[in-house]
Coordinates of C-alpha atoms in Angstrom, one line a residue:
M38 CA -62.1 11.7 -51.2
T39 CA -65.6 10.5 -50.5
E40 CA -66.3 7.0 -49.4
G41 CA -67.9 6.3 -52.7
K42 CA -65.0 7.5 -54.7
W43 CA -62.6 5.6 -52.5
Y44 CA -64.4 2.3 -53.0
S45 CA -64.5 2.9 -56.8
R46 CA -60.8 2.6 -56.9
I47 CA -60.1 -0.3 -54.6
R48 CA -58.7 -3.2 -56.4
R49 CA -61.0 -6.0 -55.5
A50 CA -62.3 -9.1 -57.2
V51 CA -65.6 -10.9 -57.2
L52 CA -66.6 -13.3 -54.4
V53 CA -65.9 -17.0 -54.7
A54 CA -67.9 -19.7 -53.1
A55 CA -66.8 -20.7 -49.6
G56 CA -64.5 -23.7 -49.7
A57 CA -64.0 -23.4 -53.4
L58 CA -60.6 -23.2 -55.1
T59 CA -59.3 -19.7 -54.8
L60 CA -59.5 -19.0 -58.5
A61 CA -62.3 -16.6 -59.3
A62 CA -64.0 -17.0 -62.7
G63 CA -63.9 -13.2 -63.2
T64 CA -63.6 -9.9 -61.6
T65 CA -65.4 -6.6 -61.5
A66 CA -63.5 -3.5 -62.7
H67 CA -61.9 -1.4 -60.0
A68 CA -64.5 1.2 -60.8
S69 CA -67.4 -1.1 -59.9
A70 CA -65.9 -2.8 -56.8
A71 CA -68.3 -2.9 -53.9
P72 CA -67.5 -2.8 -50.1
P73 CA -66.4 -6.1 -48.7
P74 CA -69.2 -8.5 -47.6
S75 CA -69.6 -9.5 -44.0
D76 CA -67.9 -12.9 -44.4
G77 CA -64.6 -11.3 -45.4
G78 CA -65.4 -10.4 -48.9
T79 CA -63.6 -11.1 -52.1
F80 CA -62.0 -8.3 -54.0
S81 CA -58.6 -7.5 -55.5
P82 CA -56.6 -6.7 -58.6
Q83 CA -54.2 -8.7 -60.8
V84 CA -50.9 -8.0 -62.5
V85 CA -51.2 -6.3 -65.9
G86 CA -48.2 -6.5 -68.1
G87 CA -46.6 -9.2 -66.0
S88 CA -45.0 -12.6 -66.6
R89 CA -45.4 -15.9 -64.9
A90 CA -43.6 -16.4 -61.6
A91 CA -41.4 -19.5 -61.1
Q92 CA -42.3 -22.0 -58.4
G93 CA -40.6 -20.9 -55.2
E94 CA -39.7 -17.4 -56.5
F95 CA -42.0 -15.7 -53.9
P96 CA -42.4 -18.4 -51.3
W97 CA -44.3 -16.3 -48.8
M98 CA -47.1 -15.4 -51.2
V99 CA -50.7 -16.3 -50.3
R100 CA -54.0 -16.4 -52.2
L101 CA -57.1 -15.7 -50.1
S102 CA -60.4 -17.2 -51.0
M103 CA -62.2 -13.9 -51.1
G104 CA -60.1 -13.0 -54.1
C105 CA -57.2 -11.1 -52.4
G106 CA -53.5 -11.7 -52.0
G107 CA -51.4 -11.6 -48.9
A108 CA -48.0 -12.5 -47.5
M109 CA -47.0 -14.7 -44.6
Y110 CA -46.1 -12.4 -41.7
T111 CA -45.5 -15.4 -39.4
T112 CA -46.2 -19.1 -39.9
Q113 CA -49.7 -18.5 -38.7
L114 CA -50.5 -14.8 -39.7
V115 CA -51.2 -13.4 -43.2
L116 CA -50.8 -9.7 -43.8
T117 CA -53.3 -8.4 -46.3
A118 CA -55.3 -5.2 -47.0
A119 CA -58.0 -3.8 -44.7
H120 CA -60.4 -3.4 -47.6
C121 CA -60.2 -7.2 -48.2
V122 CA -62.0 -7.9 -44.9
N123 CA -65.2 -6.6 -43.4
G124 CA -64.1 -6.1 -39.8
T125 CA -62.4 -7.5 -36.7
G126 CA -63.4 -10.7 -35.0
N127 CA -63.7 -14.5 -35.2
N128 CA -63.9 -15.6 -38.8
S129 CA -63.6 -19.1 -40.2
S130 CA -64.8 -18.4 -43.7
I131 CA -61.5 -17.5 -45.4
T132 CA -59.2 -20.1 -47.0
A133 CA -55.5 -19.3 -47.5
T134 CA -53.6 -21.1 -50.2
Y135 CA -49.9 -21.2 -49.8
G136 CA -46.8 -22.8 -51.5
V137 CA -47.7 -22.9 -55.2
V138 CA -47.8 -20.6 -58.2
D139 CA -50.5 -22.8 -59.8
L140 CA -53.7 -22.5 -57.7
Q141 CA -54.8 -25.9 -59.1
S142 CA -51.6 -27.7 -58.0
S143 CA -52.1 -30.7 -55.9
S144 CA -49.1 -29.5 -53.8
R145 CA -51.0 -26.5 -52.5
I146 CA -51.2 -26.0 -48.8
T147 CA -54.5 -24.6 -47.4
R148 CA -55.6 -23.3 -44.0
K149 CA -58.8 -21.9 -42.8
S150 CA -58.9 -18.6 -40.9
T151 CA -59.9 -18.3 -37.3
Y152 CA -59.7 -14.6 -36.6
V153 CA -59.3 -11.4 -38.6
Y154 CA -58.0 -8.1 -37.3
R155 CA -58.8 -5.0 -39.5
N156 CA -56.9 -1.8 -38.8
P157 CA -59.5 0.3 -37.1
G158 CA -58.1 3.5 -38.4
Y159 CA -58.3 2.4 -42.1
S160 CA -61.2 4.6 -43.1
T161 CA -59.7 7.7 -41.4
S162 CA -57.6 10.3 -43.2
T163 CA -54.4 8.8 -41.7
G164 CA -55.4 5.2 -41.5
G165 CA -53.4 2.5 -43.4
D166 CA -54.9 -0.3 -45.5
W167 CA -53.8 -3.4 -43.6
A168 CA -55.2 -6.4 -41.9
L169 CA -54.0 -9.6 -40.3
I170 CA -55.6 -13.0 -40.7
K171 CA -54.9 -15.7 -38.2
L172 CA -54.9 -19.2 -39.6
A173 CA -56.3 -22.2 -37.7
S174 CA -52.8 -23.7 -37.4
P175 CA -49.3 -22.7 -38.4
I176 CA -47.9 -23.7 -41.7
T177 CA -44.7 -25.5 -40.6
G178 CA -41.7 -24.2 -42.3
A179 CA -43.5 -21.5 -44.2
A180 CA -41.4 -18.7 -45.6
T181 CA -42.2 -15.2 -44.1
L182 CA -41.7 -11.8 -45.6
P183 CA -40.0 -9.1 -43.5
L184 CA -41.4 -5.6 -43.4
A185 CA -39.6 -2.4 -44.2
T186 CA -39.2 -0.5 -40.9
S187 CA -37.7 2.6 -42.3
T188 CA -38.1 4.6 -45.6
A189 CA -34.7 3.4 -46.8
Y190 CA -36.3 1.1 -49.3
D191 CA -39.2 3.3 -50.3
S192 CA -37.7 4.2 -53.7
G193 CA -36.3 2.6 -56.8
T194 CA -37.9 -0.3 -58.6
F195 CA -40.4 -2.6 -56.9
T196 CA -41.8 -6.0 -57.7
V197 CA -45.5 -6.8 -57.5
M198 CA -47.2 -10.1 -58.0
G199 CA -50.7 -11.7 -57.8
W200 CA -53.4 -13.9 -59.3
G201 CA -55.6 -11.0 -60.2
S202 CA -56.8 -9.8 -63.6
A203 CA -54.2 -9.5 -66.3
T204 CA -56.4 -6.8 -68.0
E205 CA -58.8 -4.3 -66.4
G206 CA -62.0 -6.1 -65.7
G207 CA -60.6 -9.4 -66.9
A208 CA -60.6 -12.9 -65.3
Q209 CA -58.6 -13.9 -62.3
Q210 CA -55.5 -16.0 -63.1
R211 CA -54.6 -19.6 -62.4
Y212 CA -50.9 -18.9 -62.3
L213 CA -49.1 -16.2 -60.3
L214 CA -47.9 -13.3 -62.3
K215 CA -45.2 -10.8 -61.5
A216 CA -44.0 -7.4 -62.8
N217 CA -41.6 -4.6 -61.9
V218 CA -42.9 -1.0 -61.3
P219 CA -40.9 2.2 -60.5
F220 CA -41.5 4.4 -57.5
V221 CA -43.7 7.5 -58.1
S222 CA -43.2 10.5 -55.9
D223 CA -46.0 11.7 -53.6
T224 CA -46.1 15.0 -55.6
S225 CA -46.6 13.2 -58.9
C226 CA -49.1 10.7 -57.4
R227 CA -51.3 13.4 -56.0
V228 CA -51.8 14.8 -59.4
A229 CA -53.8 11.6 -60.1
Y230 CA -55.1 11.2 -56.6
P231 CA -55.5 14.5 -54.8
S232 CA -56.7 12.8 -51.7
M233 CA -53.8 10.4 -51.5
K234 CA -52.8 9.8 -47.8
T235 CA -49.1 10.7 -48.2
A236 CA -48.3 9.7 -44.6
V237 CA -49.3 6.1 -45.1
E238 CA -49.4 5.5 -48.9
I239 CA -46.8 5.0 -51.6
C240 CA -47.3 4.9 -55.4
A241 CA -45.6 3.0 -58.2
G242 CA -46.1 2.7 -61.9
Y243 CA -45.1 4.0 -65.3
P244 CA -46.3 7.3 -66.7
Q245 CA -47.4 5.6 -69.9
G246 CA -49.2 2.8 -68.0
G247 CA -49.2 -0.7 -69.2
V248 CA -47.9 -2.4 -66.0
D249 CA -49.8 -2.5 -62.8
T250 CA -51.7 -4.5 -60.2
C251 CA -55.3 -5.0 -60.9
Q252 CA -58.6 -6.5 -59.6
G253 CA -57.7 -9.6 -57.5
D254 CA -54.3 -8.4 -56.4
S255 CA -55.5 -6.4 -53.4
G256 CA -53.7 -7.2 -50.2
G257 CA -50.7 -8.6 -51.9
P258 CA -47.2 -7.4 -51.2
M259 CA -45.0 -4.9 -53.1
V260 CA -41.4 -5.8 -52.5
R261 CA -37.8 -5.0 -53.3
R262 CA -34.4 -6.3 -52.4
D263 CA -32.8 -4.9 -49.2
A264 CA -29.1 -4.3 -48.6
S265 CA -28.5 -8.0 -48.1
N266 CA -30.4 -8.9 -51.4
N267 CA -33.3 -10.3 -49.5
W268 CA -36.9 -9.5 -50.3
I269 CA -38.5 -6.9 -48.0
Q270 CA -42.1 -5.7 -48.1
V271 CA -42.5 -2.0 -48.8
G272 CA -46.2 -1.9 -49.8
I273 CA -49.6 -3.6 -49.7
V274 CA -51.8 -3.4 -52.9
S275 CA -54.5 -0.9 -52.1
Y276 CA -56.2 1.0 -55.0
G277 CA -55.9 2.6 -58.4
Q278 CA -58.0 4.2 -61.1
G279 CA -58.7 1.2 -63.4
C280 CA -55.6 -0.9 -64.1
A281 CA -52.4 0.2 -65.8
R282 CA -53.9 3.4 -67.2
P283 CA -51.5 6.2 -68.3
N284 CA -50.9 8.7 -65.5
Y285 CA -52.7 6.6 -62.9
P286 CA -50.1 4.7 -60.9
G287 CA -51.0 2.1 -58.4
V288 CA -51.4 3.1 -54.8
Y289 CA -50.1 0.9 -52.0
A290 CA -50.2 1.0 -48.2
Q291 CA -46.7 2.3 -47.1
V292 CA -45.4 -0.5 -44.9
S293 CA -42.5 1.5 -43.4
A294 CA -45.1 3.9 -41.9
L295 CA -47.3 1.0 -40.6
S296 CA -44.8 -1.7 -39.6
A297 CA -44.7 -0.8 -35.9
A298 CA -48.5 -0.9 -35.6
I299 CA -48.6 -4.2 -37.5
A300 CA -45.9 -5.8 -35.3
A301 CA -47.6 -4.6 -32.1
K302 CA -50.9 -6.1 -33.1
A303 CA -49.4 -9.3 -34.4
A304 CA -47.7 -9.9 -31.1
T305 CA -51.1 -10.1 -29.4
L306 CA -52.7 -12.6 -31.9

């Protein structure tokens, strides 16, 4: 896949003003998404065919001011997608919003970023779409989302959530939406995406479409329950052809293949 075709499928949203509420007025279609700007960008997709999440249902969920999602990896680190940020280095331009499903809630907790680490291998044929954002200070008592460390949970039905568009090219959402999507095999997914990186990507969606992540959901987690009925992260929203189109599932960074590298880097931040 050429770089141009890759970026045409990334699920990003439009930029929002620095310091403004992390609710974008609108988004570009996946097909028109541009590479991230130097300040950390704003891109992503939203949940199509979803329903509103309840307060506290996904307590580790984070909205990032460039229009992406993320999940609390530790009380001071947010895991998101590499394509949501421009590069590695000091960065105080990103605002993380935590603790609410309504982005306008007075109960929201916000933190500025201080540093961003973007997986340096992301643009290679084997690179995974992940990045870590360090916050200026920990969020005391924040819920964190464990990562899948084996392929044991890389099948079945997954749950996705985000504040992205509810329709392809539509506006970003004020309230967190959620939806369930089934696993799609690598063989089937490569029919839609011949250049899919099977070593580090996983697909989910319905053959008939209708339910999917979309612009503004990039970087958010795809999760399922583990053997103890706890949420575990199996994917990171990465890209797709449009949103919820028939025969075009969503593509996610495969956390089980990336968790060791994520943990190793997080330990140094």
